[in-house]
Amino acid sequence: EAEVAQSPRYKITEKSQAVAFWCDPISGHATLYWYRQILGQGPELLVQFQDESVVDDSQLPKDRFSAERLKGVDSTLKIQPAELGDSAMYLCASSLAPGREKNIQYFGAGTRLSVL
Amino acid sequence: AQKITQTQPGMFVQEKEAVTLDCTYDTSDQSYGLFWYKQPSSGEMIFLIYQGSYDEQNATEGRYSLNFQKARKSANLVISASQLGDSAMYFCAMRGLRERQNFVFGPGTRLSVLP
């Protein structure tokens, strides 16, 4: 069964260091999402891609976060510099296309980030 | 703006019993979709069930069913014959029909199944 792949599963870093997370969506899925999930809360959208274009990054802290999906397939989310408050689970999801209400998002296993 | 409310931070259920997890939502959209996801302690979000706002019948997927009451804006998840492996966080989510309408998740309910 096709899956959304994410790496690494766990990342420990020190404050002010740079970190990067990678996501490979399900083959054929045009839409890719990055979410941040703080412990005990639901996921919150950081950025949404349609193919290689960003369609929504309104909740992305652009002073330190960046995301790219250069060829419209896999994607990288970067944080530089990391802050203590960035400790969270970072989830990637993909779906076939927007514009339909039954637009099921399939999630990867996530990257659990701890900033020390 | 869309909002999801899950008023049960934690629930307990005896193995083999049924359990209902509550979800209410608020939206100004006329057409929308409602979703339930399960998140085990390992972290991945697993899609469980979907209900469209214009679907006349409640959705069912195996042991999962959705009690959809549109006028009350509620979409409760019913799990029948609970199993120990059902212990997890459960999130209700919705999205509208507009192209850039994003998923909005509720705060989740932690379900613990007791042997």
PDB file of C-alpha atoms in Angstrom:
ATOM      1  CA  GLU A   1       0.000   0.000   0.000  1.00  0.00           C
ATOM      2  CA  ALA A   2       1.314   3.438  -0.940  1.00  0.00           C
ATOM      3  CA  GLU A   3       2.529   5.568   1.937  1.00  0.00           C
ATOM      4  CA  VAL A   4       3.751   9.051   2.632  1.00  0.00           C
ATOM      5  CA  ALA A   5       7.411   8.768   3.580  1.00  0.00           C
ATOM      6  CA  GLN A   6       9.024  11.110   6.076  1.00  0.00           C
ATOM      7  CA  SER A   7      12.514  11.325   7.491  1.00  0.00           C
ATOM      8  CA  PRO A   8      13.996  11.485   9.981  1.00  0.00           C
ATOM      9  CA  ARG A   9      11.538  10.011  12.488  1.00  0.00           C
ATOM     10  CA  TYR A  10      13.245  11.769  15.362  1.00  0.00           C
ATOM     11  CA  LYS A  11      15.494  14.816  15.509  1.00  0.00           C
ATOM     12  CA  ILE A  12      17.211  16.357  18.493  1.00  0.00           C
ATOM     13  CA  THR A  13      18.903  19.681  17.978  1.00  0.00           C
ATOM     14  CA  GLU A  14      20.189  22.609  19.957  1.00  0.00           C
ATOM     15  CA  LYS A  15      18.654  26.036  19.928  1.00  0.00           C
ATOM     16  CA  SER A  16      19.841  28.217  17.022  1.00  0.00           C
ATOM     17  CA  GLN A  17      20.845  25.235  14.879  1.00  0.00           C
ATOM     18  CA  ALA A  18      19.317  24.476  11.494  1.00  0.00           C
ATOM     19  CA  VAL A  19      17.110  21.429  10.905  1.00  0.00           C
ATOM     20  CA  ALA A  20      15.487  19.971   7.828  1.00  0.00           C
ATOM     21  CA  PHE A  21      12.714  17.466   7.319  1.00  0.00           C
ATOM     22  CA  TRP A  22      11.965  15.520   4.162  1.00  0.00           C
ATOM     23  CA  CYS A  23       8.688  14.195   2.789  1.00  0.00           C
ATOM     24  CA  ASP A  24       7.866  12.013  -0.209  1.00  0.00           C
ATOM     25  CA  PRO A  25       4.117  11.946  -0.912  1.00  0.00           C
ATOM     26  CA  ILE A  26       2.077   9.136  -2.359  1.00  0.00           C
ATOM     27  CA  SER A  27       2.814   8.805  -6.063  1.00  0.00           C
ATOM     28  CA  GLY A  28       0.425  10.881  -8.136  1.00  0.00           C
ATOM     29  CA  HIS A  29      -0.683  13.118  -5.293  1.00  0.00           C
ATOM     30  CA  ALA A  30      -0.483  16.703  -6.493  1.00  0.00           C
ATOM     31  CA  THR A  31      -1.148  18.342  -3.155  1.00  0.00           C
ATOM     32  CA  LEU A  32       1.287  18.224  -0.263  1.00  0.00           C
ATOM     33  CA  TYR A  33       0.835  19.636   3.229  1.00  0.00           C
ATOM     34  CA  TRP A  34       3.140  20.283   6.154  1.00  0.00           C
ATOM     35  CA  TYR A  35       1.575  20.410   9.607  1.00  0.00           C
ATOM     36  CA  ARG A  36       2.923  21.151  13.053  1.00  0.00           C
ATOM     37  CA  GLN A  37       1.405  19.327  15.981  1.00  0.00           C
ATOM     38  CA  ILE A  38       2.197  20.482  19.491  1.00  0.00           C
ATOM     39  CA  LEU A  39       1.828  17.794  22.135  1.00  0.00           C
ATOM     40  CA  GLY A  40      -1.792  17.450  23.216  1.00  0.00           C
ATOM     41  CA  GLN A  41      -3.217  19.459  20.319  1.00  0.00           C
ATOM     42  CA  GLY A  42      -4.497  18.852  16.823  1.00  0.00           C
ATOM     43  CA  PRO A  43      -2.295  19.451  13.770  1.00  0.00           C
ATOM     44  CA  GLU A  44      -2.054  22.987  12.386  1.00  0.00           C
ATOM     45  CA  LEU A  45      -1.262  23.662   8.752  1.00  0.00           C
ATOM     46  CA  LEU A  46       2.058  25.333   8.027  1.00  0.00           C
ATOM     47  CA  VAL A  47       2.163  25.206   4.237  1.00  0.00           C
ATOM     48  CA  GLN A  48       0.260  23.678   1.325  1.00  0.00           C
ATOM     49  CA  PHE A  49       1.697  22.945  -2.116  1.00  0.00           C
ATOM     50  CA  GLN A  50      -0.155  22.299  -5.331  1.00  0.00           C
ATOM     51  CA  ASP A  51       2.483  20.641  -7.513  1.00  0.00           C
ATOM     52  CA  GLU A  52       5.540  22.877  -7.043  1.00  0.00           C
ATOM     53  CA  SER A  53       3.600  26.013  -6.122  1.00  0.00           C
ATOM     54  CA  VAL A  54       2.804  27.244  -2.646  1.00  0.00           C
ATOM     55  CA  VAL A  55      -0.939  27.847  -2.357  1.00  0.00           C
ATOM     56  CA  ASP A  56      -1.086  28.650   1.346  1.00  0.00           C
ATOM     57  CA  ASP A  57       1.727  29.549   3.707  1.00  0.00           C
ATOM     58  CA  SER A  58      -0.176  32.035   5.806  1.00  0.00           C
ATOM     59  CA  GLN A  59       0.655  30.191   9.055  1.00  0.00           C
ATOM     60  CA  LEU A  60       4.313  29.570   8.236  1.00  0.00           C
ATOM     61  CA  PRO A  61       6.707  31.656  10.393  1.00  0.00           C
ATOM     62  CA  LYS A  62       8.658  32.897   7.425  1.00  0.00           C
ATOM     63  CA  ASP A  63      11.421  34.502   9.421  1.00  0.00           C
ATOM     64  CA  ARG A  64      12.741  31.069  10.327  1.00  0.00           C
ATOM     65  CA  PHE A  65      10.777  28.461   8.374  1.00  0.00           C
ATOM     66  CA  SER A  66      11.045  27.671   4.690  1.00  0.00           C
ATOM     67  CA  ALA A  67       9.552  24.975   2.514  1.00  0.00           C
ATOM     68  CA  GLU A  68      10.134  23.876  -1.025  1.00  0.00           C
ATOM     69  CA  ARG A  69       8.857  21.314  -3.490  1.00  0.00           C
ATOM     70  CA  LEU A  70      11.076  22.012  -6.444  1.00  0.00           C
ATOM     71  CA  LYS A  71       9.955  19.317  -8.867  1.00  0.00           C
ATOM     72  CA  GLY A  72       6.458  18.943  -7.535  1.00  0.00           C
ATOM     73  CA  VAL A  73       7.184  15.605  -5.919  1.00  0.00           C
ATOM     74  CA  ASP A  74       9.113  15.435  -2.640  1.00  0.00           C
ATOM     75  CA  SER A  75       9.411  18.354  -0.277  1.00  0.00           C
ATOM     76  CA  THR A  76      11.731  19.755   2.368  1.00  0.00           C
ATOM     77  CA  LEU A  77      10.793  21.845   5.395  1.00  0.00           C
ATOM     78  CA  LYS A  78      13.601  23.788   7.040  1.00  0.00           C
ATOM     79  CA  ILE A  79      13.897  25.660  10.304  1.00  0.00           C
ATOM     80  CA  GLN A  80      16.774  28.081  10.813  1.00  0.00           C
ATOM     81  CA  PRO A  81      17.453  28.925  13.565  1.00  0.00           C
ATOM     82  CA  ALA A  82      15.508  26.477  15.697  1.00  0.00           C
ATOM     83  CA  GLU A  83      13.935  27.778  18.895  1.00  0.00           C
ATOM     84  CA  LEU A  84      12.768  25.939  21.998  1.00  0.00           C
ATOM     85  CA  GLY A  85       9.142  26.526  21.028  1.00  0.00           C
ATOM     86  CA  ASP A  86       9.633  24.609  17.784  1.00  0.00           C
ATOM     87  CA  SER A  87       9.655  21.302  19.654  1.00  0.00           C
ATOM     88  CA  ALA A  88       6.717  19.436  18.136  1.00  0.00           C
ATOM     89  CA  MET A  89       5.683  16.709  15.718  1.00  0.00           C
ATOM     90  CA  TYR A  90       5.977  17.746  12.076  1.00  0.00           C
ATOM     91  CA  LEU A  91       3.558  15.849   9.875  1.00  0.00           C
ATOM     92  CA  CYS A  92       3.468  15.662   6.112  1.00  0.00           C
ATOM     93  CA  ALA A  93       0.316  14.721   4.220  1.00  0.00           C
ATOM     94  CA  SER A  94      -0.672  14.379   0.602  1.00  0.00           C
ATOM     95  CA  SER A  95      -3.887  14.228  -1.379  1.00  0.00           C
ATOM     96  CA  LEU A  96      -4.964  13.892  -4.973  1.00  0.00           C
ATOM     97  CA  ALA A  97      -6.256  17.403  -5.631  1.00  0.00           C
ATOM     98  CA  PRO A  98      -8.045  20.247  -3.904  1.00  0.00           C
ATOM     99  CA  GLY A  99     -11.438  21.563  -4.787  1.00  0.00           C
ATOM    100  CA  ARG A 100     -13.422  18.542  -3.748  1.00  0.00           C
ATOM    101  CA  GLU A 101     -14.886  18.030  -0.333  1.00  0.00           C
ATOM    102  CA  LYS A 102     -13.852  14.368  -0.213  1.00  0.00           C
ATOM    103  CA  ASN A 103     -10.207  15.245  -0.413  1.00  0.00           C
ATOM    104  CA  ILE A 104      -8.738  12.679   1.912  1.00  0.00           C
ATOM    105  CA  GLN A 105      -5.330  13.577   3.243  1.00  0.00           C
ATOM    106  CA  TYR A 106      -2.955  10.705   3.914  1.00  0.00           C
ATOM    107  CA  PHE A 107      -0.302  11.307   6.513  1.00  0.00           C
ATOM    108  CA  GLY A 108       3.230  10.157   7.033  1.00  0.00           C
ATOM    109  CA  ALA A 109       4.572   8.917  10.349  1.00  0.00           C
ATOM    110  CA  GLY A 110       5.920  12.355  11.221  1.00  0.00           C
ATOM    111  CA  THR A 111       9.180  13.787  12.504  1.00  0.00           C
ATOM    112  CA  ARG A 112       9.356  14.400  16.229  1.00  0.00           C
ATOM    113  CA  LEU A 113      11.606  17.408  16.858  1.00  0.00           C
ATOM    114  CA  SER A 114      13.129  18.220  20.217  1.00  0.00           C
ATOM    115  CA  VAL A 115      14.993  21.506  20.574  1.00  0.00           C
ATOM    116  CA  LEU A 116      17.328  21.670  23.580  1.00  0.00           C
TER     117      LEU A 116
ATOM    118  CA  ALA B   1     -13.959  30.611   9.774  1.00  0.00           C
ATOM    119  CA  GLN B   2     -14.270  26.936  10.547  1.00  0.00           C
ATOM    120  CA  LYS B   3     -13.993  25.454  13.995  1.00  0.00           C
ATOM    121  CA  ILE B   4     -14.078  21.931  15.404  1.00  0.00           C
ATOM    122  CA  THR B   5     -14.944  21.221  19.030  1.00  0.00           C
ATOM    123  CA  GLN B   6     -14.241  17.943  20.785  1.00  0.00           C
ATOM    124  CA  THR B   7     -15.411  18.292  24.372  1.00  0.00           C
ATOM    125  CA  GLN B   8     -14.071  14.970  25.686  1.00  0.00           C
ATOM    126  CA  PRO B   9     -10.345  15.208  26.435  1.00  0.00           C
ATOM    127  CA  GLY B  10     -10.322  11.550  27.503  1.00  0.00           C
ATOM    128  CA  MET B  11     -12.643   8.579  27.338  1.00  0.00           C
ATOM    129  CA  PHE B  12     -12.528   5.078  28.761  1.00  0.00           C
ATOM    130  CA  VAL B  13     -14.350   2.072  27.347  1.00  0.00           C
ATOM    131  CA  GLN B  14     -14.400  -1.587  28.241  1.00  0.00           C
ATOM    132  CA  GLU B  15     -13.112  -3.979  25.604  1.00  0.00           C
ATOM    133  CA  LYS B  16     -15.900  -5.227  23.296  1.00  0.00           C
ATOM    134  CA  GLU B  17     -18.186  -2.353  24.243  1.00  0.00           C
ATOM    135  CA  ALA B  18     -19.240   0.477  21.924  1.00  0.00           C
ATOM    136  CA  VAL B  19     -18.096   4.067  22.439  1.00  0.00           C
ATOM    137  CA  THR B  20     -19.129   7.425  20.980  1.00  0.00           C
ATOM    138  CA  LEU B  21     -16.651  10.251  20.512  1.00  0.00           C
ATOM    139  CA  ASP B  22     -18.259  13.667  20.175  1.00  0.00           C
ATOM    140  CA  CYS B  23     -17.527  16.261  17.520  1.00  0.00           C
ATOM    141  CA  THR B  24     -19.313  19.518  16.793  1.00  0.00           C
ATOM    142  CA  TYR B  25     -18.352  21.947  14.095  1.00  0.00           C
ATOM    143  CA  ASP B  26     -18.996  25.464  12.952  1.00  0.00           C
ATOM    144  CA  THR B  27     -18.831  26.616   9.354  1.00  0.00           C
ATOM    145  CA  SER B  28     -20.489  29.039   6.993  1.00  0.00           C
ATOM    146  CA  ASP B  29     -19.864  26.775   4.008  1.00  0.00           C
ATOM    147  CA  GLN B  30     -22.865  25.039   2.471  1.00  0.00           C
ATOM    148  CA  SER B  31     -20.822  22.107   1.244  1.00  0.00           C
ATOM    149  CA  TYR B  32     -18.116  20.514   3.320  1.00  0.00           C
ATOM    150  CA  GLY B  33     -16.592  17.240   4.354  1.00  0.00           C
ATOM    151  CA  LEU B  34     -16.068  15.789   7.803  1.00  0.00           C
ATOM    152  CA  PHE B  35     -13.265  13.375   8.629  1.00  0.00           C
ATOM    153  CA  TRP B  36     -12.086  11.297  11.545  1.00  0.00           C
ATOM    154  CA  TYR B  37      -8.476  10.320  12.069  1.00  0.00           C
ATOM    155  CA  LYS B  38      -6.820   8.019  14.596  1.00  0.00           C
ATOM    156  CA  GLN B  39      -3.368   8.783  15.971  1.00  0.00           C
ATOM    157  CA  PRO B  40      -1.687   5.967  17.924  1.00  0.00           C
ATOM    158  CA  SER B  41       1.234   6.718  20.211  1.00  0.00           C
ATOM    159  CA  SER B  42       3.592   6.052  17.295  1.00  0.00           C
ATOM    160  CA  GLY B  43       2.428   9.323  15.770  1.00  0.00           C
ATOM    161  CA  GLU B  44       0.997   8.628  12.347  1.00  0.00           C
ATOM    162  CA  MET B  45      -2.480   9.939  11.518  1.00  0.00           C
ATOM    163  CA  ILE B  46      -4.692   7.187  10.147  1.00  0.00           C
ATOM    164  CA  PHE B  47      -7.785   8.079   8.126  1.00  0.00           C
ATOM    165  CA  LEU B  48     -10.888   6.333   9.455  1.00  0.00           C
ATOM    166  CA  ILE B  49     -14.075   7.656   7.913  1.00  0.00           C
ATOM    167  CA  TYR B  50     -15.551  10.456   5.805  1.00  0.00           C
ATOM    168  CA  GLN B  51     -18.980  12.128   5.732  1.00  0.00           C
ATOM    169  CA  GLY B  52     -20.068  14.608   3.074  1.00  0.00           C
ATOM    170  CA  SER B  53     -22.434  17.373   4.078  1.00  0.00           C
ATOM    171  CA  TYR B  54     -24.957  16.314   1.435  1.00  0.00           C
ATOM    172  CA  ASP B  55     -24.726  12.593   2.086  1.00  0.00           C
ATOM    173  CA  GLU B  56     -28.146  11.375   3.111  1.00  0.00           C
ATOM    174  CA  GLN B  57     -26.917   8.316   4.937  1.00  0.00           C
ATOM    175  CA  ASN B  58     -24.476   8.096   7.803  1.00  0.00           C
ATOM    176  CA  ALA B  59     -21.075   6.817   6.760  1.00  0.00           C
ATOM    177  CA  THR B  60     -19.884   3.411   7.925  1.00  0.00           C
ATOM    178  CA  GLU B  61     -16.470   1.744   7.610  1.00  0.00           C
ATOM    179  CA  GLY B  62     -16.237  -1.613   9.348  1.00  0.00           C
ATOM    180  CA  ARG B  63     -16.499  -1.019  13.090  1.00  0.00           C
ATOM    181  CA  TYR B  64     -16.600   2.746  12.590  1.00  0.00           C
ATOM    182  CA  SER B  65     -19.764   4.707  11.902  1.00  0.00           C
ATOM    183  CA  LEU B  66     -20.477   8.376  11.882  1.00  0.00           C
ATOM    184  CA  ASN B  67     -23.603   9.766  13.541  1.00  0.00           C
ATOM    185  CA  PHE B  68     -24.136  12.849  11.381  1.00  0.00           C
ATOM    186  CA  GLN B  69     -26.725  15.394  12.512  1.00  0.00           C
ATOM    187  CA  LYS B  70     -26.441  18.323  10.151  1.00  0.00           C
ATOM    188  CA  ALA B  71     -28.947  20.602  11.857  1.00  0.00           C
ATOM    189  CA  ARG B  72     -27.074  20.222  15.128  1.00  0.00           C
ATOM    190  CA  LYS B  73     -23.700  20.457  13.369  1.00  0.00           C
ATOM    191  CA  SER B  74     -22.459  17.307  14.986  1.00  0.00           C
ATOM    192  CA  ALA B  75     -20.499  14.379  13.554  1.00  0.00           C
ATOM    193  CA  ASN B  76     -19.923  11.863  16.305  1.00  0.00           C
ATOM    194  CA  LEU B  77     -17.767   8.801  15.750  1.00  0.00           C
ATOM    195  CA  VAL B  78     -19.106   5.487  16.980  1.00  0.00           C
ATOM    196  CA  ILE B  79     -16.711   2.599  17.459  1.00  0.00           C
ATOM    197  CA  SER B  80     -18.401  -0.727  17.952  1.00  0.00           C
ATOM    198  CA  ALA B  81     -16.866  -3.739  19.695  1.00  0.00           C
ATOM    199  CA  SER B  82     -13.846  -1.826  20.998  1.00  0.00           C
ATOM    200  CA  GLN B  83     -10.471  -3.515  20.842  1.00  0.00           C
ATOM    201  CA  LEU B  84      -7.308  -2.853  22.829  1.00  0.00           C
ATOM    202  CA  GLY B  85      -5.689  -1.579  19.636  1.00  0.00           C
ATOM    203  CA  ASP B  86      -8.282   1.189  19.453  1.00  0.00           C
ATOM    204  CA  SER B  87      -6.514   3.012  22.291  1.00  0.00           C
ATOM    205  CA  ALA B  88      -5.279   6.220  20.642  1.00  0.00           C
ATOM    206  CA  MET B  89      -6.005   9.888  20.055  1.00  0.00           C
ATOM    207  CA  TYR B  90      -8.956  10.557  17.758  1.00  0.00           C
ATOM    208  CA  PHE B  91      -9.261  13.765  15.779  1.00  0.00           C
ATOM    209  CA  CYS B  92     -12.298  15.175  14.044  1.00  0.00           C
ATOM    210  CA  ALA B  93     -11.557  17.413  11.068  1.00  0.00           C
ATOM    211  CA  MET B  94     -13.396  19.268   8.336  1.00  0.00           C
ATOM    212  CA  ARG B  95     -12.741  21.067   5.099  1.00  0.00           C
ATOM    213  CA  GLY B  96     -14.918  23.106   2.810  1.00  0.00           C
ATOM    214  CA  LEU B  97     -15.356  22.849  -0.911  1.00  0.00           C
ATOM    215  CA  ARG B  98     -13.374  25.917  -1.863  1.00  0.00           C
ATOM    216  CA  GLU B  99     -10.030  25.102  -3.462  1.00  0.00           C
ATOM    217  CA  ARG B 100      -7.891  26.649  -0.767  1.00  0.00           C
ATOM    218  CA  GLN B 101     -10.014  25.574   2.138  1.00  0.00           C
ATOM    219  CA  ASN B 102      -7.740  23.788   4.510  1.00  0.00           C
ATOM    220  CA  PHE B 103      -8.329  21.017   6.948  1.00  0.00           C
ATOM    221  CA  VAL B 104      -9.246  22.223  10.398  1.00  0.00           C
ATOM    222  CA  PHE B 105      -8.662  19.734  13.193  1.00  0.00           C
ATOM    223  CA  GLY B 106     -10.228  19.545  16.613  1.00  0.00           C
ATOM    224  CA  PRO B 107      -8.161  19.182  19.794  1.00  0.00           C
ATOM    225  CA  GLY B 108      -8.696  15.434  19.899  1.00  0.00           C
ATOM    226  CA  THR B 109     -10.034  12.843  22.330  1.00  0.00           C
ATOM    227  CA  ARG B 110      -7.807  10.258  23.948  1.00  0.00           C
ATOM    228  CA  LEU B 111      -9.548   6.887  24.028  1.00  0.00           C
ATOM    229  CA  SER B 112      -8.370   4.193  26.384  1.00  0.00           C
ATOM    230  CA  VAL B 113      -9.760   0.676  25.966  1.00  0.00           C
ATOM    231  CA  LEU B 114      -9.698  -1.351  29.160  1.00  0.00           C
ATOM    232  CA  PRO B 115      -9.263  -5.140  29.157  1.00  0.00           C
TER     233      PRO B 115
END
